[in-house]
Coordinates of C-alpha atoms in Angstrom, one line a residue:
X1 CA 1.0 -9.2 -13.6
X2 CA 3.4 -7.9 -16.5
X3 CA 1.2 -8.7 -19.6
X4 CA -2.4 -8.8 -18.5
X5 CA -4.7 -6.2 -17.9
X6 CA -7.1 -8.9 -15.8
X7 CA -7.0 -9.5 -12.1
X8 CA -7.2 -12.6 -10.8
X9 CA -8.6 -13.1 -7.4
X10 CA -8.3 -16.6 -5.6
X11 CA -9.2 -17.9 -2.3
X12 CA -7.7 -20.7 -0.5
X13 CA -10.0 -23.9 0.4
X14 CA -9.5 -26.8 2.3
X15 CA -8.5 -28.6 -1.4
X16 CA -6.4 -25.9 -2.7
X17 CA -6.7 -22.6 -4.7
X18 CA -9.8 -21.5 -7.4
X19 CA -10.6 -18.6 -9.3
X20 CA -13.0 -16.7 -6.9
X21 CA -13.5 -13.6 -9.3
X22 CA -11.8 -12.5 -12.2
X23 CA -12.0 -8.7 -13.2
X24 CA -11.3 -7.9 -16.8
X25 CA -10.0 -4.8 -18.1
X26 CA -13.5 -2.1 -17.4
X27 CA -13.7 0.7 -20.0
X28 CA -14.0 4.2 -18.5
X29 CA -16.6 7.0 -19.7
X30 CA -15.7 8.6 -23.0
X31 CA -14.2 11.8 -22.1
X32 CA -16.3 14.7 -24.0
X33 CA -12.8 16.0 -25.3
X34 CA -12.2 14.2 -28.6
X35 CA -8.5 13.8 -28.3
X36 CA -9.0 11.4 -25.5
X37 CA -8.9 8.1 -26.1
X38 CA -10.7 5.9 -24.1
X39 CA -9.9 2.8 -22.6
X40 CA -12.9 1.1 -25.3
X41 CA -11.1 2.4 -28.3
X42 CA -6.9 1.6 -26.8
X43 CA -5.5 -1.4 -26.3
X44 CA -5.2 -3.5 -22.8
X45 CA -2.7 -1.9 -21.0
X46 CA -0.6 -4.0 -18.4
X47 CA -1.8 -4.5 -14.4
X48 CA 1.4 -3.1 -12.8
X49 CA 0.3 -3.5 -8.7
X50 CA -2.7 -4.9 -7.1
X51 CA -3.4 -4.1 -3.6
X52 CA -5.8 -5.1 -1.0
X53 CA -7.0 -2.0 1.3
X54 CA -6.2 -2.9 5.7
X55 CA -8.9 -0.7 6.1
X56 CA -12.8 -1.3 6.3
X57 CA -15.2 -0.9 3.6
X58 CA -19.0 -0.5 3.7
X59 CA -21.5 -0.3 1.2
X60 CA -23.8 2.5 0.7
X61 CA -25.6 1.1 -2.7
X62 CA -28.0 -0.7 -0.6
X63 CA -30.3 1.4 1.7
X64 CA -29.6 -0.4 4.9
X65 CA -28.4 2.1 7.3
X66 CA -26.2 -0.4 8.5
X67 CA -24.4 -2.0 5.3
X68 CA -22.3 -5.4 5.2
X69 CA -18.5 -5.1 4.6
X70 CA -16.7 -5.5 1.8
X71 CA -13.5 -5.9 0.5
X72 CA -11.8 -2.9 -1.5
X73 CA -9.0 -3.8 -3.9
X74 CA -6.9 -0.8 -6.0
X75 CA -5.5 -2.0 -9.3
X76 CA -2.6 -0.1 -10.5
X77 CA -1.2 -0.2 -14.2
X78 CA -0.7 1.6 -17.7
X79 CA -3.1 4.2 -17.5
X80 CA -3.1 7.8 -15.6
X81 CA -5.5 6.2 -13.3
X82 CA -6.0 3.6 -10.2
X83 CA -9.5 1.7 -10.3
X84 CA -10.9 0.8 -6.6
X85 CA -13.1 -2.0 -6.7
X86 CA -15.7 -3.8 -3.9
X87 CA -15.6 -7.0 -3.5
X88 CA -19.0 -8.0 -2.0
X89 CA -20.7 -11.4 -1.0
X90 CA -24.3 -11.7 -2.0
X91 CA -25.4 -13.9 1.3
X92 CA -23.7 -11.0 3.6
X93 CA -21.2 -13.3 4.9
X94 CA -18.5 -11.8 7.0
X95 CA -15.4 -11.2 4.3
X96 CA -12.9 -11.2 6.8
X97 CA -13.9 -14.4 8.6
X98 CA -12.3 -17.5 8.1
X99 CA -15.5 -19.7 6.1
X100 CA -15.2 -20.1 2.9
X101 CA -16.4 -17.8 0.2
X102 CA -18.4 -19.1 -2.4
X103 CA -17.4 -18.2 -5.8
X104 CA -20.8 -18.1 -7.2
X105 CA -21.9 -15.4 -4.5
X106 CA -19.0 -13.0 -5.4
X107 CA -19.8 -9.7 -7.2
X108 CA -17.4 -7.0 -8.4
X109 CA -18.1 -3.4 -9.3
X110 CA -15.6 -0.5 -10.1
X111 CA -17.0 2.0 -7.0
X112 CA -13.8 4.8 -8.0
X113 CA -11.2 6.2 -10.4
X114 CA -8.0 8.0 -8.5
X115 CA -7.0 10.6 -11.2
X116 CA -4.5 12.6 -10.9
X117 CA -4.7 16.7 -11.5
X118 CA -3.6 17.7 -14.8
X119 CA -0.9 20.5 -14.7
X120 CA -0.1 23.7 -17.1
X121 CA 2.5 23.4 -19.3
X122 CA 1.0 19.7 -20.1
X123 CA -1.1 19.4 -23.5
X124 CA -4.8 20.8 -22.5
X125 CA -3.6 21.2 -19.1
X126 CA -5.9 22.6 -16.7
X127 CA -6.7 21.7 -13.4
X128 CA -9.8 23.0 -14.2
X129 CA -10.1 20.7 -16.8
X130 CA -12.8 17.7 -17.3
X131 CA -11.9 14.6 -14.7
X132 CA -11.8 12.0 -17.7
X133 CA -8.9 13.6 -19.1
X134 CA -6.8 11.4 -16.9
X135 CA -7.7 9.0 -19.4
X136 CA -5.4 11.2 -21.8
X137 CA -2.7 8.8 -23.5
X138 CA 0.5 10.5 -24.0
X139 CA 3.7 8.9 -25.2
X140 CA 5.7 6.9 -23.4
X141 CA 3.6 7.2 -20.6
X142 CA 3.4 4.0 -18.5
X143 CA 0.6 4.9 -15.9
X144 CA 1.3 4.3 -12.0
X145 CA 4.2 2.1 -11.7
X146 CA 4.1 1.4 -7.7
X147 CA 1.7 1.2 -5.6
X148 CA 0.8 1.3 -2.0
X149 CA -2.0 1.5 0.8
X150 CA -1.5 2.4 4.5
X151 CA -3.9 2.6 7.6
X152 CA -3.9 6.0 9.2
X153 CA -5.0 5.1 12.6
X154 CA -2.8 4.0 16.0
X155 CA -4.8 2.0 18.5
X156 CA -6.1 -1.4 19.6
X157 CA -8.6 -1.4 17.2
X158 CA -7.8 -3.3 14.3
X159 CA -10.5 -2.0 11.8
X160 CA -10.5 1.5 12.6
X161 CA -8.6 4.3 10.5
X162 CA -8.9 6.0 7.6
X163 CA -7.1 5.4 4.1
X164 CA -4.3 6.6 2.7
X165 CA -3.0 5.4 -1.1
X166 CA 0.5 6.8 -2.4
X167 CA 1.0 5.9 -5.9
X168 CA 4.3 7.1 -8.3
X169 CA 5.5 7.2 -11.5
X170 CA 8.1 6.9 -14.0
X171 CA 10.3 9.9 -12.6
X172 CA 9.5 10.3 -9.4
X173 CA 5.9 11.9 -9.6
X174 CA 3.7 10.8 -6.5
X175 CA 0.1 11.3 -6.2
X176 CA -1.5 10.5 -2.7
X177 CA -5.3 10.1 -1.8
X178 CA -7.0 10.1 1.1
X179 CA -10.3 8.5 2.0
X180 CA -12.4 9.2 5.4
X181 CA -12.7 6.3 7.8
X182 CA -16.9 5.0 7.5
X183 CA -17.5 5.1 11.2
X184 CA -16.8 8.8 11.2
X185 CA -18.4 9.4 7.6
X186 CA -21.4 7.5 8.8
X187 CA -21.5 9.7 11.8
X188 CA -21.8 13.1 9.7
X189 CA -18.0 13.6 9.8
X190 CA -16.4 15.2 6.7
X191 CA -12.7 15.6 5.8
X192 CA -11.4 19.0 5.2
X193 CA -12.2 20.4 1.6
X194 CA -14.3 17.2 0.6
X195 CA -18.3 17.8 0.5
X196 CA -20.8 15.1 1.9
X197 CA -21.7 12.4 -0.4
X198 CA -23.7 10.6 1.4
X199 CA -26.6 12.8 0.6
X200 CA -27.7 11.0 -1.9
X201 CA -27.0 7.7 -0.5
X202 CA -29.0 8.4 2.2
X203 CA -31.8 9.8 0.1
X204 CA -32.2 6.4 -1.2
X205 CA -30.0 7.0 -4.9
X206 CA -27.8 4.6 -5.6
X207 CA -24.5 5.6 -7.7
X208 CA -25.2 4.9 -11.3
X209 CA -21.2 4.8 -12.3
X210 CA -17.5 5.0 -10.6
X211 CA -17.1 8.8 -8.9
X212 CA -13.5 10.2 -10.0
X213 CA -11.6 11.1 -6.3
X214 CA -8.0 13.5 -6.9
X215 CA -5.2 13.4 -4.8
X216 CA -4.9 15.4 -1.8
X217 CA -1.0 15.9 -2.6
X218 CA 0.7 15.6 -6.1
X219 CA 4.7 16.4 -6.0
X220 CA 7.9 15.3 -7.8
X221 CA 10.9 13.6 -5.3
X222 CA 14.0 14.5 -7.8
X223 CA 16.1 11.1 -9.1
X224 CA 13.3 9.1 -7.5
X225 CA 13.1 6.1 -9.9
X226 CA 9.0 6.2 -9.4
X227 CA 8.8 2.0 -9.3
X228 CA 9.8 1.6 -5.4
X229 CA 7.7 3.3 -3.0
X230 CA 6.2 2.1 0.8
X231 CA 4.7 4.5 2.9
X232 CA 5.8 4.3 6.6
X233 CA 3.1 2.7 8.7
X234 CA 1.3 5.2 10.5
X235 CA 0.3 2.8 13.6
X236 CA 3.5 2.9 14.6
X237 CA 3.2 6.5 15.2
X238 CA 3.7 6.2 19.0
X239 CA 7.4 5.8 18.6
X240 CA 7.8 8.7 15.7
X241 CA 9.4 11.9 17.3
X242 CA 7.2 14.8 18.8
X243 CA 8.7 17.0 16.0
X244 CA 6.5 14.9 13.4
X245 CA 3.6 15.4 11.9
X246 CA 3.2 14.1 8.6
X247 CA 2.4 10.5 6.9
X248 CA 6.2 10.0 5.1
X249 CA 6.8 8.0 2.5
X250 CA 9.9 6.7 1.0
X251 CA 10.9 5.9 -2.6
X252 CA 13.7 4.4 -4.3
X253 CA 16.7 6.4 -5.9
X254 CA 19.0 5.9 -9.1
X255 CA 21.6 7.1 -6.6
X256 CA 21.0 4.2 -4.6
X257 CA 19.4 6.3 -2.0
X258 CA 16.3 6.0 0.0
X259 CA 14.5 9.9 0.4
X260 CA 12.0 9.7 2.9
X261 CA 9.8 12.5 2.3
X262 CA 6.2 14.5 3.2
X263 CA 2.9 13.8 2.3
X264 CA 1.3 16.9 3.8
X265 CA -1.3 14.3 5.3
X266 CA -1.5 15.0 9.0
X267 CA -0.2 11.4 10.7
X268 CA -3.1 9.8 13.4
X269 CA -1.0 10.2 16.7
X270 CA -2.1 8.4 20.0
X271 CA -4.1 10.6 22.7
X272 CA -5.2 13.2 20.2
X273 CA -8.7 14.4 19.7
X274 CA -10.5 13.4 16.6
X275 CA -12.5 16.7 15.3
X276 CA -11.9 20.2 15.5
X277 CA -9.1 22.8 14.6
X278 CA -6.4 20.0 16.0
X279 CA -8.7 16.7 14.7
X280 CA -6.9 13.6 13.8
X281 CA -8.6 11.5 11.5
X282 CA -8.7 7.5 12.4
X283 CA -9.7 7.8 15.9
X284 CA -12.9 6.8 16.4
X285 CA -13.2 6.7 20.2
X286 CA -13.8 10.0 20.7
X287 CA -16.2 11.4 18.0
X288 CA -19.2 12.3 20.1
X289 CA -22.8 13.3 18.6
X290 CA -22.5 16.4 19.9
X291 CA -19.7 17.1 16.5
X292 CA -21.9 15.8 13.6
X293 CA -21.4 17.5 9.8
X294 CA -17.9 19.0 11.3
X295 CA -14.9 19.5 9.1
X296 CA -11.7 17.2 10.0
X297 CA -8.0 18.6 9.7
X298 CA -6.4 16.2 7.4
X299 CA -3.7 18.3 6.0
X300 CA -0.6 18.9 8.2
X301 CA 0.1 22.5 6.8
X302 CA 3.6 21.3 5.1
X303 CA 4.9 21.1 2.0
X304 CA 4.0 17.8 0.6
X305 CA 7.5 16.2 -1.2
X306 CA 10.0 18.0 1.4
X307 CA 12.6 15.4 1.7
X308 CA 12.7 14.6 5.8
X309 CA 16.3 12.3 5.0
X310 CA 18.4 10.6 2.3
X311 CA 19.5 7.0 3.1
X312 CA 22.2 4.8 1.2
X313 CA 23.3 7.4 -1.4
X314 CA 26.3 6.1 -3.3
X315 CA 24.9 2.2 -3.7
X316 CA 23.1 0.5 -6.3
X317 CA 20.2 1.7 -7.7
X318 CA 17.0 0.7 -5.3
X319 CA 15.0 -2.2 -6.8
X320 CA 12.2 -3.0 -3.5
X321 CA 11.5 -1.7 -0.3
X322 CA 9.4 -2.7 2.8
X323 CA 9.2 -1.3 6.5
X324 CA 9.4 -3.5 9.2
X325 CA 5.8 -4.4 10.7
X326 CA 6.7 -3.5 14.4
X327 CA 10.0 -2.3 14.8
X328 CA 9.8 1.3 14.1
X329 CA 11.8 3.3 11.7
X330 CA 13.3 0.0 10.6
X331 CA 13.3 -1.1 6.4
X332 CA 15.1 -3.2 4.3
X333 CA 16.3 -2.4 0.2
X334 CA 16.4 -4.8 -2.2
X335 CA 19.2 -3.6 -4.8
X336 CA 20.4 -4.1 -8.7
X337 CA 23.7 -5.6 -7.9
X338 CA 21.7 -8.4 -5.8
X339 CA 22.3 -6.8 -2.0
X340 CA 20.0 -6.4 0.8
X341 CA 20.5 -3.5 3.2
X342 CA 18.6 -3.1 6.7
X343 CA 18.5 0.4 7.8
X344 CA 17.4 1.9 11.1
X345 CA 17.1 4.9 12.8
X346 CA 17.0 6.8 16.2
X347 CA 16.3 10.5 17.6
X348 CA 19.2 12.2 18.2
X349 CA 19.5 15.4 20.4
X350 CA 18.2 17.4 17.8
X351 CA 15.0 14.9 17.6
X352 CA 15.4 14.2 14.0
X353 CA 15.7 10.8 12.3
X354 CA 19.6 9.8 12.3
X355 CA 19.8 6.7 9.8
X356 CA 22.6 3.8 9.4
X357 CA 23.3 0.8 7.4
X358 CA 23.2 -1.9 10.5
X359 CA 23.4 -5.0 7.6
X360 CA 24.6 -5.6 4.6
X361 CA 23.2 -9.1 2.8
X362 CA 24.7 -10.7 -0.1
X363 CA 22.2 -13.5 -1.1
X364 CA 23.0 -13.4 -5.1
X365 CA 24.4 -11.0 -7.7
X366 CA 20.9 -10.2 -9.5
X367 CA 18.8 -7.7 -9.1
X368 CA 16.5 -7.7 -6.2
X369 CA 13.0 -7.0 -7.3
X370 CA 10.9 -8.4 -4.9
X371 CA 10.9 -7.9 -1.0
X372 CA 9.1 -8.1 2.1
X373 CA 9.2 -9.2 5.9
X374 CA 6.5 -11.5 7.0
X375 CA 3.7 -10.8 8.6
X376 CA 2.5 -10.0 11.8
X377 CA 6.4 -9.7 13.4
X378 CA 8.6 -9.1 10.7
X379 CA 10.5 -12.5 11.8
X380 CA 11.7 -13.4 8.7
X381 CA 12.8 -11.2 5.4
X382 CA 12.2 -13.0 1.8
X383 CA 13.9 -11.6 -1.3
X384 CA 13.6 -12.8 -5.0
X385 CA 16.2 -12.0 -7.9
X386 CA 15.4 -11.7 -11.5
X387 CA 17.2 -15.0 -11.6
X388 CA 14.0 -16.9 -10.3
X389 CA 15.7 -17.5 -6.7
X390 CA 13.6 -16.9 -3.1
X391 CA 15.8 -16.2 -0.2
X392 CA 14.6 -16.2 3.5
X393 CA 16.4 -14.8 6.2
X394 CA 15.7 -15.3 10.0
X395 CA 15.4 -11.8 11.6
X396 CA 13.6 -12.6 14.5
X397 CA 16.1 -11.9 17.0
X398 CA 16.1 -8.1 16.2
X399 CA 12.6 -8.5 16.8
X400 CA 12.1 -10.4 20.0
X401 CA 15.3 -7.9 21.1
X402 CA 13.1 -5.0 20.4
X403 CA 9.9 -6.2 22.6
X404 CA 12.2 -6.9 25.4
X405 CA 13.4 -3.8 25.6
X406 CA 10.3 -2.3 24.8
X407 CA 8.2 -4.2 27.5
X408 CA 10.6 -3.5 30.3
X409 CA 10.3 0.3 29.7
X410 CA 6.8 0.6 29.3
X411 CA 5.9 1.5 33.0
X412 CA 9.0 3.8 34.0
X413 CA 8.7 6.0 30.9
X414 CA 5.9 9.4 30.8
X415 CA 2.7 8.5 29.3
X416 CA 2.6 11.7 27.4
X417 CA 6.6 11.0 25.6
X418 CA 6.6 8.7 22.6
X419 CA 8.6 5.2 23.7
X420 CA 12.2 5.1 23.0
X421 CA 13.6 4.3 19.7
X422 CA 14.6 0.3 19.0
X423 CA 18.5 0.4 20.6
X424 CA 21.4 -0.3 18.2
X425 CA 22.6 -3.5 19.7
X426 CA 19.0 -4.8 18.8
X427 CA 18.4 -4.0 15.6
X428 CA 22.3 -5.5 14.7
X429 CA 21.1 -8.7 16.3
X430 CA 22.4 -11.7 13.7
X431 CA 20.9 -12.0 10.6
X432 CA 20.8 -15.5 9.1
X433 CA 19.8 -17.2 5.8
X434 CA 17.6 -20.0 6.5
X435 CA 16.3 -21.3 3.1
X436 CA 16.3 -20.5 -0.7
X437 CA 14.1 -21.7 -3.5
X438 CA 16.9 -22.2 -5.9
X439 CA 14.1 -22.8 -8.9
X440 CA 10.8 -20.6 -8.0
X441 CA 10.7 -19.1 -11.2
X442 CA 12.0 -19.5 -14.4
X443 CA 12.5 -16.0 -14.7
X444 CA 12.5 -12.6 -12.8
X445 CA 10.4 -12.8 -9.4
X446 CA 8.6 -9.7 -9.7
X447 CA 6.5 -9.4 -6.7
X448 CA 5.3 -11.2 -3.3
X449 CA 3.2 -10.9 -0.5
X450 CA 3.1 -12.5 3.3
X451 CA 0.2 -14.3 4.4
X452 CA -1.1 -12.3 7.8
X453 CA -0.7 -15.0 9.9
X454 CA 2.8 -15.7 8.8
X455 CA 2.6 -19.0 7.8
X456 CA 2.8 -18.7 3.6
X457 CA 3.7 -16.5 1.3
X458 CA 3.1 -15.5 -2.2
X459 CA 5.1 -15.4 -5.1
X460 CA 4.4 -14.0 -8.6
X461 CA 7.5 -13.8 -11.6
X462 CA 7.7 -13.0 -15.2
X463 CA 7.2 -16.8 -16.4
X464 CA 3.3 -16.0 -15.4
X465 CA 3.0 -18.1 -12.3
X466 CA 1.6 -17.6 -8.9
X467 CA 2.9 -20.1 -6.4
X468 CA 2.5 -20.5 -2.3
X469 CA 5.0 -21.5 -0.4
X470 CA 4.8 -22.7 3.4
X471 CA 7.0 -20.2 5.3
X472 CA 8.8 -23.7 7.4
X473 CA 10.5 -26.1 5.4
X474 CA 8.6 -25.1 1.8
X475 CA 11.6 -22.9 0.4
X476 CA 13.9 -24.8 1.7
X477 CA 12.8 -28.7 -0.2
X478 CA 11.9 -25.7 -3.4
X479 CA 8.1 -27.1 -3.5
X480 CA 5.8 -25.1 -3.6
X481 CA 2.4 -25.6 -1.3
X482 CA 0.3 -24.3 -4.8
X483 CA 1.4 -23.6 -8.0
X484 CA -1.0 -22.2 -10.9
X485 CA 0.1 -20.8 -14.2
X486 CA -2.4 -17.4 -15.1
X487 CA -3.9 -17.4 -18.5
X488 CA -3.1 -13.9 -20.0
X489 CA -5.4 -12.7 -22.8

């Protein structure tokens, strides 16, 4: 959304798309200092990234000990801030089912501000200062430029995990936040170095207005371009070497690299205890009674930013990024001179990542700002240039390649060791172009997202429109499945 400071929410019906909520721009407390600005008194600054959380959401406004879920959506944009807001249906209908939602029985309400800590040197800096001074305008400052939201849990269970959200900005500074999974928070559980909220909540208080959360890790990744950044999905932590312990994340470079660095957030790793000196929050399974009010480890003890590996140096500057869904270690860069490169990596003897270029995709000679495989396999790869094109490559092959091998080594390998990395041969497997939109927007394509059961995906561009396009024989014909224009203020 590059002009509007609203969010638009829809929600797919058997008759198409409507507007199932629409947030407008929500003016923060005035900060006591007077040479803050608040967001009542500045103009509407732009909605950069929009993000829906994977992980569940409960909510403690209400004094039912057992709450109904809710959806949790982080808004990204010109300000020093992210908001975090709860979607909630009033007649307690499950949000993640398939009925339809009706719009009148939608509510919205800001629940959080992520702020970021304010550091010497800066005007007023303190990080002893007051919490609204992230509301601080300074010039040329353009807020949190990417955004991005990961599950830390690895397991069958879909819903479990706690939250972790990795935000950056213009030159390369990267906040990340953490937020305790309910089913342990509900169970007395508290992550190391926060304090229990839930006093009040369960003293019957309801929170009168939006509690300020800061990072658990703030650091600067040098020539990091601060508007490309994924964080490596932490459920596929079973094939990470024994070595690792941290959540990395990787961000784009002017240098056309990729630096995959250190969060300092300790990484949910399969077989582990959850609690104690060695606790790894996201696994439910094993919090027993018998632990209640204890302190989690959530910090892995390293230096948050540490730069694990540099990938692609020398190339075009990075424009998108995305991991592959299931094959591990495995991502593909969108680039300004209109390339696609898929990198991949095994453990070598040393058990650190070894990286390589195993394809190199010319689909069109302008910059690649959007990216993403689909979703649940990673089968196919879409890209969008700024000249309004939507590519979609088949990469299914790599993937099927991967489960084979995967499958067949599953009972002759040691419990205890992580899987073996995805072989060479597989992840090389052909690469094909299978459609292309020639006409999806009249202008940049600026960001999309995969439907979870893979069928659709979502485009947004500079020209203002949202369209849907069915996954088959959509791109290909260039018609869209839905196509809606959004009304900026």
């Amino acid at each position: 959304f590059p002009k509007s400071s609203t969010i638009h929410h829809y929600y797919l019906t058997m008759s198409g798309y409507r507007t199932l909520h629409r947030i407008p721009p929500t003016a923060p407390p005035s900060p006591s200092d007077a040479s803050v600005a608040s967001d009542a008194t500045s103009p509407p600054t732009p909605t950069w990234r929009v993000k829906f959380s994977p992980c569940r959401h409960h909510d403690h406004s209400n004094n039912s000990s057992r709450s109904p879920p809710v959806l949790r959506l982080l808004a990204a944009g010109g300000t020093n801030l992210i908001r975090a807001y709860s979607l909630r249906d009033t007649t307690e209908k499950d949000l993640h089912s398939d009925d339809v939602l009706d719009a009148s029985a939608m509510t919205a309400s800001l629940d959080e501000y992520l702020v970021p800590r304010r550091h010497r040197g800066e005007r007023g800096g303190d990080e002893d200062d007051d919490v609204p001074s992230a509301f601080q305008r300074r010039p040329l400052e353009l807020g949190y430029a990417s955004l991005d939201v990961a599950r830390n849990h690895v397991g069958e269970d879909a819903s479990s995990g706690s939250e972790i959200v990795a935000a950056s900005q213009l030159g390369g500074r990267v906040a990340v936040w953490f937020r305790l999974d309910p089913a342990l928070a509900e169970k007395g559980f508290v992550a190391e170095g926060d304090v229990d909220v839930r006093a009040d909540v369960d003293a019957g208080e309801t929170p009168s207005k939006p509690r300020f959360v800061r990072p658990r890790a703030e650091f600067r990744v040098p020539n990091a371009t601060g508007t490309t950044l994924a964080i490596r999905p932490p459920r596929l932590g079973n094939y990470y070497s024994n070595a690792e312990t941290d959540v990395l994340l990787a961000l784009g470079c002017a240098d056309g690299s990729v630096a995959l660095c250190k969060t300092g957030i300790l990484a949910a790793r399969p077989g582990r205890p959850s609690g104690g000196a060695a606790g790894v929050v996201g696994d439910t399974s094993s919090a027993s009674s018998t632990q209640r009010r204890q302190s989690l480890q959530i910090m892995s003890g390293s230096t948050p930013g540490d730069i694990v590996a540099s990938i692609g140096e020398g190339h075009a500057c990075v424009m998108s990024l995305d991991f592959h869904p299931t094959l591990p270690n495995t991502f593909a860069v969108g680039r300004k001179d209109g390339t696609v490169d898929i990198y991949s990596s095994s453990h070598g003897d040393d058990d650190r990542l070894a990286f390589r270029r195993v394809h190199h995709l010319v689909p069109s000679h302008h910059p690649i700002r959007a990216l993403t495989y689909s979703r649940p396999d990673g089968a196919l790869l879409f890209a969008g240039d700024d000249d309004g094109k939507v590519f979609s490559f088949d990469v299914s092959i790599a993937s099927a390649a991967f489960a084979a091998s995967s499958s067949s080594s599953a009972g002759a390998s040691d419990a205890s060791a992580p899987p073996p990395s995805p072989p060479w041969a597989s992840i090389a497997a052909p690469v094909k172009l299978v459609a292309c939109a020639l006409t999806a927007h009249r202008g940049w394509v600026m960001h999309m997202a995969p439907f979870p059961d893979g069928r659709r995906l979502a485009t947004c561009g500079s020209d203002g429109a949202v369209k849907v396009w069915d996954c088959g024989k959509g791109l290909g014909s260039g018609v869209p499945v839905h196509s809606f224009e959004i009304v900026h203020d």
